[in-house]
PDB file of C-alpha atoms in Angstrom:
ATOM      1  CA  UNK P  14      -8.480  41.947  20.856  1.00  0.00           C
ATOM      2  CA  UNK P  15      -6.285  41.329  17.875  1.00  0.00           C
ATOM      3  CA  UNK P  16      -7.718  39.092  15.159  1.00  0.00           C
ATOM      4  CA  UNK P  17      -5.732  36.205  13.690  1.00  0.00           C
ATOM      5  CA  UNK P  18      -5.371  38.088  10.405  1.00  0.00           C
ATOM      6  CA  UNK P  19      -4.045  41.180  12.220  1.00  0.00           C
ATOM      7  CA  UNK P  20      -1.586  39.096  14.238  1.00  0.00           C
ATOM      8  CA  UNK P  21      -0.339  37.342  11.121  1.00  0.00           C
ATOM      9  CA  UNK P  22       0.143  40.672   9.351  1.00  0.00           C
ATOM     10  CA  UNK P  23       2.077  42.270  12.227  1.00  0.00           C
ATOM     11  CA  UNK P  24       5.733  43.158  11.686  1.00  0.00           C
ATOM     12  CA  UNK P  25       6.780  41.249  14.816  1.00  0.00           C
ATOM     13  CA  UNK P  26       5.198  37.992  13.599  1.00  0.00           C
ATOM     14  CA  UNK P  27       6.700  38.477  10.138  1.00  0.00           C
ATOM     15  CA  UNK P  28      10.222  38.934  11.498  1.00  0.00           C
ATOM     16  CA  UNK P  29      10.322  37.049  14.808  1.00  0.00           C
ATOM     17  CA  UNK P  30       7.878  34.129  14.628  1.00  0.00           C
ATOM     18  CA  UNK P  31       9.203  30.749  13.519  1.00  0.00           C
ATOM     19  CA  UNK P  32       8.799  30.109   9.824  1.00  0.00           C
ATOM     20  CA  UNK P  33       6.348  27.503   8.676  1.00  0.00           C
ATOM     21  CA  UNK P  34       7.889  24.055   8.304  1.00  0.00           C
ATOM     22  CA  UNK P  35       7.305  22.624   4.826  1.00  0.00           C
ATOM     23  CA  UNK P  36       6.970  18.856   4.533  1.00  0.00           C
ATOM     24  CA  UNK P  37       7.499  17.227   1.128  1.00  0.00           C
ATOM     25  CA  UNK P  38       4.449  15.554  -0.390  1.00  0.00           C
ATOM     26  CA  UNK P  39       5.170  12.012  -1.547  1.00  0.00           C
ATOM     27  CA  UNK P  40       3.352   9.745  -3.962  1.00  0.00           C
ATOM     28  CA  UNK P  41       2.636   7.153  -1.256  1.00  0.00           C
ATOM     29  CA  UNK P  42       0.625   9.754   0.671  1.00  0.00           C
ATOM     30  CA  UNK P  43      -1.251  10.618  -2.513  1.00  0.00           C
ATOM     31  CA  UNK P  44      -2.193   6.962  -3.009  1.00  0.00           C
ATOM     32  CA  UNK P  45      -3.292   6.567   0.610  1.00  0.00           C
ATOM     33  CA  UNK P  46      -5.530   9.641   0.311  1.00  0.00           C
ATOM     34  CA  UNK P  47      -7.020   8.250  -2.912  1.00  0.00           C
ATOM     35  CA  UNK P  48      -7.703   4.869  -1.235  1.00  0.00           C
ATOM     36  CA  UNK P  49      -9.440   6.612   1.650  1.00  0.00           C
ATOM     37  CA  UNK P  50     -11.479   8.794  -0.719  1.00  0.00           C
ATOM     38  CA  UNK P  51     -12.688   5.756  -2.636  1.00  0.00           C
ATOM     39  CA  UNK P  52     -13.697   3.769   0.472  1.00  0.00           C
ATOM     40  CA  UNK P  53     -17.299   2.890  -0.131  1.00  0.00           C
ATOM     41  CA  UNK P  54     -18.952   3.503   3.230  1.00  0.00           C
ATOM     42  CA  UNK P  55     -19.022   6.467   5.538  1.00  0.00           C
ATOM     43  CA  UNK P  56     -19.205   4.046   8.459  1.00  0.00           C
ATOM     44  CA  UNK P  57     -15.809   2.579   7.536  1.00  0.00           C
ATOM     45  CA  UNK P  58     -14.335   6.079   7.184  1.00  0.00           C
ATOM     46  CA  UNK P  59     -15.885   7.161  10.491  1.00  0.00           C
ATOM     47  CA  UNK P  60     -14.523   4.074  12.241  1.00  0.00           C
ATOM     48  CA  UNK P  61     -11.063   4.785  10.924  1.00  0.00           C
ATOM     49  CA  UNK P  62     -11.253   8.384  12.136  1.00  0.00           C
ATOM     50  CA  UNK P  63     -12.108   7.101  15.620  1.00  0.00           C
ATOM     51  CA  UNK P  64      -8.972   4.942  15.494  1.00  0.00           C
ATOM     52  CA  UNK P  65      -6.865   7.934  14.416  1.00  0.00           C
ATOM     53  CA  UNK P  66      -8.184  10.121  17.232  1.00  0.00           C
ATOM     54  CA  UNK P  67      -6.943   7.552  19.745  1.00  0.00           C
ATOM     55  CA  UNK P  68      -3.351   7.537  18.484  1.00  0.00           C
ATOM     56  CA  UNK P  69      -0.474   9.222  20.274  1.00  0.00           C
ATOM     57  CA  UNK P  70       0.749  12.588  18.992  1.00  0.00           C
ATOM     58  CA  UNK P  71       4.025  11.065  17.784  1.00  0.00           C
ATOM     59  CA  UNK P  72       2.132   8.622  15.566  1.00  0.00           C
ATOM     60  CA  UNK P  73       0.243  11.370  13.738  1.00  0.00           C
ATOM     61  CA  UNK P  74       2.869  14.123  13.747  1.00  0.00           C
ATOM     62  CA  UNK P  75       4.182  13.453  10.210  1.00  0.00           C
ATOM     63  CA  UNK P  76       0.622  13.672   8.835  1.00  0.00           C
ATOM     64  CA  UNK P  77      -0.169  16.716  10.969  1.00  0.00           C
ATOM     65  CA  UNK P  78       2.908  18.475   9.531  1.00  0.00           C
ATOM     66  CA  UNK P  79       1.881  17.478   6.009  1.00  0.00           C
ATOM     67  CA  UNK P  80      -1.636  18.823   6.654  1.00  0.00           C
ATOM     68  CA  UNK P  81      -0.202  22.170   7.755  1.00  0.00           C
ATOM     69  CA  UNK P  82       2.014  22.246   4.664  1.00  0.00           C
ATOM     70  CA  UNK P  83      -0.791  21.460   2.194  1.00  0.00           C
ATOM     71  CA  UNK P  84      -3.426  23.752   3.728  1.00  0.00           C
ATOM     72  CA  UNK P  85      -2.345  26.659   1.537  1.00  0.00           C
ATOM     73  CA  UNK P  86      -5.665  28.472   2.002  1.00  0.00           C
ATOM     74  CA  UNK P  87      -5.382  28.256   5.793  1.00  0.00           C
ATOM     75  CA  UNK P  88      -9.052  27.272   6.124  1.00  0.00           C
ATOM     76  CA  UNK P  89      -8.400  24.108   8.148  1.00  0.00           C
ATOM     77  CA  UNK P  90      -9.284  21.723   5.322  1.00  0.00           C
ATOM     78  CA  UNK P  91      -7.416  20.237   2.388  1.00  0.00           C
ATOM     79  CA  UNK P  92      -9.179  20.497  -0.962  1.00  0.00           C
ATOM     80  CA  UNK P  93      -8.635  18.288  -3.973  1.00  0.00           C
ATOM     81  CA  UNK P  94      -7.038  21.268  -5.690  1.00  0.00           C
ATOM     82  CA  UNK P  95      -4.540  21.767  -2.857  1.00  0.00           C
ATOM     83  CA  UNK P  96      -3.609  18.091  -3.173  1.00  0.00           C
ATOM     84  CA  UNK P  97      -3.365  18.386  -6.967  1.00  0.00           C
ATOM     85  CA  UNK P  98      -1.148  21.484  -6.646  1.00  0.00           C
ATOM     86  CA  UNK P  99       1.164  19.659  -4.229  1.00  0.00           C
ATOM     87  CA  UNK P 100       1.289  16.623  -6.534  1.00  0.00           C
ATOM     88  CA  UNK P 101       2.138  18.859  -9.492  1.00  0.00           C
ATOM     89  CA  UNK P 102       4.909  20.629  -7.539  1.00  0.00           C
ATOM     90  CA  UNK P 103       6.262  17.228  -6.471  1.00  0.00           C
ATOM     91  CA  UNK P 104       6.390  15.904 -10.035  1.00  0.00           C
ATOM     92  CA  UNK P 105       3.448  13.496 -10.071  1.00  0.00           C
ATOM     93  CA  UNK P 106       0.596  15.752 -11.130  1.00  0.00           C
ATOM     94  CA  UNK P 107      -0.509  13.245 -13.774  1.00  0.00           C
ATOM     95  CA  UNK P 108      -1.045  10.384 -11.286  1.00  0.00           C
ATOM     96  CA  UNK P 109      -4.465   8.706 -11.825  1.00  0.00           C
ATOM     97  CA  UNK P 110      -4.988   8.706  -8.034  1.00  0.00           C
ATOM     98  CA  UNK P 111      -5.869  12.401  -8.326  1.00  0.00           C
ATOM     99  CA  UNK P 112      -9.100  11.475 -10.118  1.00  0.00           C
ATOM    100  CA  UNK P 113     -10.281   9.442  -7.090  1.00  0.00           C
ATOM    101  CA  UNK P 114      -9.535  12.394  -4.845  1.00  0.00           C
ATOM    102  CA  UNK P 115     -11.404  14.806  -7.128  1.00  0.00           C
ATOM    103  CA  UNK P 116     -14.343  12.368  -7.302  1.00  0.00           C
ATOM    104  CA  UNK P 117     -14.552  12.391  -3.487  1.00  0.00           C
ATOM    105  CA  UNK P 118     -16.193  15.780  -3.941  1.00  0.00           C
ATOM    106  CA  UNK P 119     -15.346  17.390  -0.623  1.00  0.00           C
ATOM    107  CA  UNK P 120     -12.408  18.834   1.245  1.00  0.00           C
ATOM    108  CA  UNK P 121     -10.662  16.707   3.873  1.00  0.00           C
ATOM    109  CA  UNK P 122     -11.032  17.830   7.463  1.00  0.00           C
ATOM    110  CA  UNK P 123      -7.997  17.552   9.718  1.00  0.00           C
ATOM    111  CA  UNK P 124      -9.090  14.191  11.162  1.00  0.00           C
ATOM    112  CA  UNK P 125     -10.067  12.798   7.763  1.00  0.00           C
ATOM    113  CA  UNK P 126      -6.707  13.832   6.353  1.00  0.00           C
ATOM    114  CA  UNK P 127      -4.828  12.119   9.184  1.00  0.00           C
ATOM    115  CA  UNK P 128      -6.936   9.000   8.611  1.00  0.00           C
ATOM    116  CA  UNK P 129      -6.346   9.158   4.874  1.00  0.00           C
ATOM    117  CA  UNK P 130      -2.562   9.544   5.078  1.00  0.00           C
ATOM    118  CA  UNK P 131      -1.725   7.110   7.832  1.00  0.00           C
ATOM    119  CA  UNK P 132      -0.332   3.658   7.218  1.00  0.00           C
ATOM    120  CA  UNK P 133      -3.269   1.298   7.742  1.00  0.00           C
ATOM    121  CA  UNK P 134      -1.060  -1.739   8.283  1.00  0.00           C
ATOM    122  CA  UNK P 135       0.551  -0.189  11.341  1.00  0.00           C
ATOM    123  CA  UNK P 136      -2.546   1.600  12.690  1.00  0.00           C
ATOM    124  CA  UNK P 137      -5.323  -0.962  12.234  1.00  0.00           C
ATOM    125  CA  UNK P 138      -4.416  -3.385  14.981  1.00  0.00           C
ATOM    126  CA  UNK P 139      -6.720  -5.658  16.968  1.00  0.00           C
ATOM    127  CA  UNK P 140      -6.411  -3.196  19.837  1.00  0.00           C
ATOM    128  CA  UNK P 141      -7.312  -0.116  17.773  1.00  0.00           C
ATOM    129  CA  UNK P 142     -10.189  -1.813  15.964  1.00  0.00           C
ATOM    130  CA  UNK P 143     -11.495  -3.084  19.300  1.00  0.00           C
ATOM    131  CA  UNK P 144     -11.330   0.418  20.737  1.00  0.00           C
ATOM    132  CA  UNK P 145     -13.256   1.830  17.798  1.00  0.00           C
ATOM    133  CA  UNK P 146     -15.843  -0.934  18.144  1.00  0.00           C
ATOM    134  CA  UNK P 147     -16.310  -0.125  21.840  1.00  0.00           C
ATOM    135  CA  UNK P 148     -16.735   3.545  20.924  1.00  0.00           C
ATOM    136  CA  UNK P 149     -19.681   2.678  18.653  1.00  0.00           C
ATOM    137  CA  UNK P 150     -21.127  -0.024  20.967  1.00  0.00           C
ATOM    138  CA  UNK P 151     -23.010   2.384  23.237  1.00  0.00           C
ATOM    139  CA  UNK P 152     -24.878  -0.326  25.180  1.00  0.00           C
ATOM    140  CA  UNK P 153     -21.727  -2.379  25.765  1.00  0.00           C
ATOM    141  CA  UNK P 154     -23.497  -5.551  24.657  1.00  0.00           C
ATOM    142  CA  UNK P 155     -21.136  -6.483  21.830  1.00  0.00           C
ATOM    143  CA  UNK P 156     -23.417  -5.187  19.065  1.00  0.00           C
ATOM    144  CA  UNK P 157     -23.441  -1.843  17.268  1.00  0.00           C
ATOM    145  CA  UNK P 158     -27.045  -0.930  16.636  1.00  0.00           C
ATOM    146  CA  UNK P 159     -28.545   1.503  14.199  1.00  0.00           C
ATOM    147  CA  UNK P 160     -29.811   3.487  17.199  1.00  0.00           C
ATOM    148  CA  UNK P 161     -26.276   3.710  18.645  1.00  0.00           C
ATOM    149  CA  UNK P 162     -24.984   5.088  15.358  1.00  0.00           C
ATOM    150  CA  UNK P 163     -27.760   7.647  15.164  1.00  0.00           C
ATOM    151  CA  UNK P 164     -27.021   8.832  18.714  1.00  0.00           C
ATOM    152  CA  UNK P 165     -23.283   9.101  18.103  1.00  0.00           C
ATOM    153  CA  UNK P 166     -23.598  10.760  14.734  1.00  0.00           C
ATOM    154  CA  UNK P 167     -26.241  13.219  15.868  1.00  0.00           C
ATOM    155  CA  UNK P 168     -23.837  14.378  18.617  1.00  0.00           C
ATOM    156  CA  UNK P 169     -21.001  14.894  16.145  1.00  0.00           C
ATOM    157  CA  UNK P 170     -20.702  17.980  14.004  1.00  0.00           C
ATOM    158  CA  UNK P 171     -18.748  16.177  11.306  1.00  0.00           C
ATOM    159  CA  UNK P 172     -19.147  13.862   8.361  1.00  0.00           C
ATOM    160  CA  UNK P 173     -20.273  11.203  10.867  1.00  0.00           C
ATOM    161  CA  UNK P 174     -23.783  12.660  10.851  1.00  0.00           C
ATOM    162  CA  UNK P 175     -24.202  11.536   7.246  1.00  0.00           C
ATOM    163  CA  UNK P 176     -23.048   8.010   8.046  1.00  0.00           C
ATOM    164  CA  UNK P 177     -26.032   7.151  10.235  1.00  0.00           C
ATOM    165  CA  UNK P 178     -28.464   7.615   7.370  1.00  0.00           C
ATOM    166  CA  UNK P 179     -26.155   5.829   4.955  1.00  0.00           C
ATOM    167  CA  UNK P 180     -25.667   2.873   7.312  1.00  0.00           C
ATOM    168  CA  UNK P 181     -29.416   2.498   7.690  1.00  0.00           C
ATOM    169  CA  UNK P 182     -29.956   2.608   3.927  1.00  0.00           C
ATOM    170  CA  UNK P 183     -27.191   0.120   3.265  1.00  0.00           C
ATOM    171  CA  UNK P 184     -28.493  -2.136   5.999  1.00  0.00           C
ATOM    172  CA  UNK P 185     -25.108  -2.333   7.712  1.00  0.00           C
ATOM    173  CA  UNK P 186     -26.710  -2.114  11.144  1.00  0.00           C
ATOM    174  CA  UNK P 187     -30.318  -3.201  10.569  1.00  0.00           C
ATOM    175  CA  UNK P 188     -29.820  -6.342  12.626  1.00  0.00           C
ATOM    176  CA  UNK P 189     -26.873  -4.968  14.590  1.00  0.00           C
ATOM    177  CA  UNK P 190     -23.205  -5.191  13.784  1.00  0.00           C
ATOM    178  CA  UNK P 191     -21.025  -7.626  15.738  1.00  0.00           C
ATOM    179  CA  UNK P 192     -17.340  -7.081  16.455  1.00  0.00           C
ATOM    180  CA  UNK P 193     -16.445  -9.557  13.697  1.00  0.00           C
ATOM    181  CA  UNK P 194     -18.651  -7.794  11.163  1.00  0.00           C
ATOM    182  CA  UNK P 195     -17.240  -4.440  12.245  1.00  0.00           C
ATOM    183  CA  UNK P 196     -13.702  -5.718  11.777  1.00  0.00           C
ATOM    184  CA  UNK P 197     -14.581  -6.875   8.242  1.00  0.00           C
ATOM    185  CA  UNK P 198     -15.516  -3.288   7.370  1.00  0.00           C
ATOM    186  CA  UNK P 199     -11.758  -2.983   7.474  1.00  0.00           C
ATOM    187  CA  UNK P 200     -11.662   0.768   7.130  1.00  0.00           C
ATOM    188  CA  UNK P 201      -9.957   2.281   4.139  1.00  0.00           C
ATOM    189  CA  UNK P 202      -7.535   0.025   2.292  1.00  0.00           C
TER     190      UNK P 202
END
């Protein structure tokens, strides 16, 4: 079998394969990423990622294309440095929002990046928040329990795993989290 690196280096791919589409990086996207990075709880970020995963392909395509453009290392994540490089190339490398992104301290996975870039006002609807709530409400009794979070997060191989411990420490789900309380988490601003 041919490895990905070998395929990419082949003469046929270099001459015949479609060229990578480059999407311009705008300052609004930078500010959305910074707002996501500075969201205080992992539970809110995890909830927003659940909402993003339920969106149609057309709704996330612009952010998917931007992800592919910014992932200069090709490792499937976007680092703070890749964002800073794109901001510099786009003429806003001195934007204070970059400090929030650097302070986040980790690279953005594909799903996190989509969540970070998307327009919250058009994505966070009653329907999408309700769907995310039902995802976390394992017992279907209208309450998200600490046990439900631990089960969900232990099954996930993502940042969600960290959120269960954080939610317990913060007491977000000690007594259970109702739909109204969940909605007030609000996800990233």
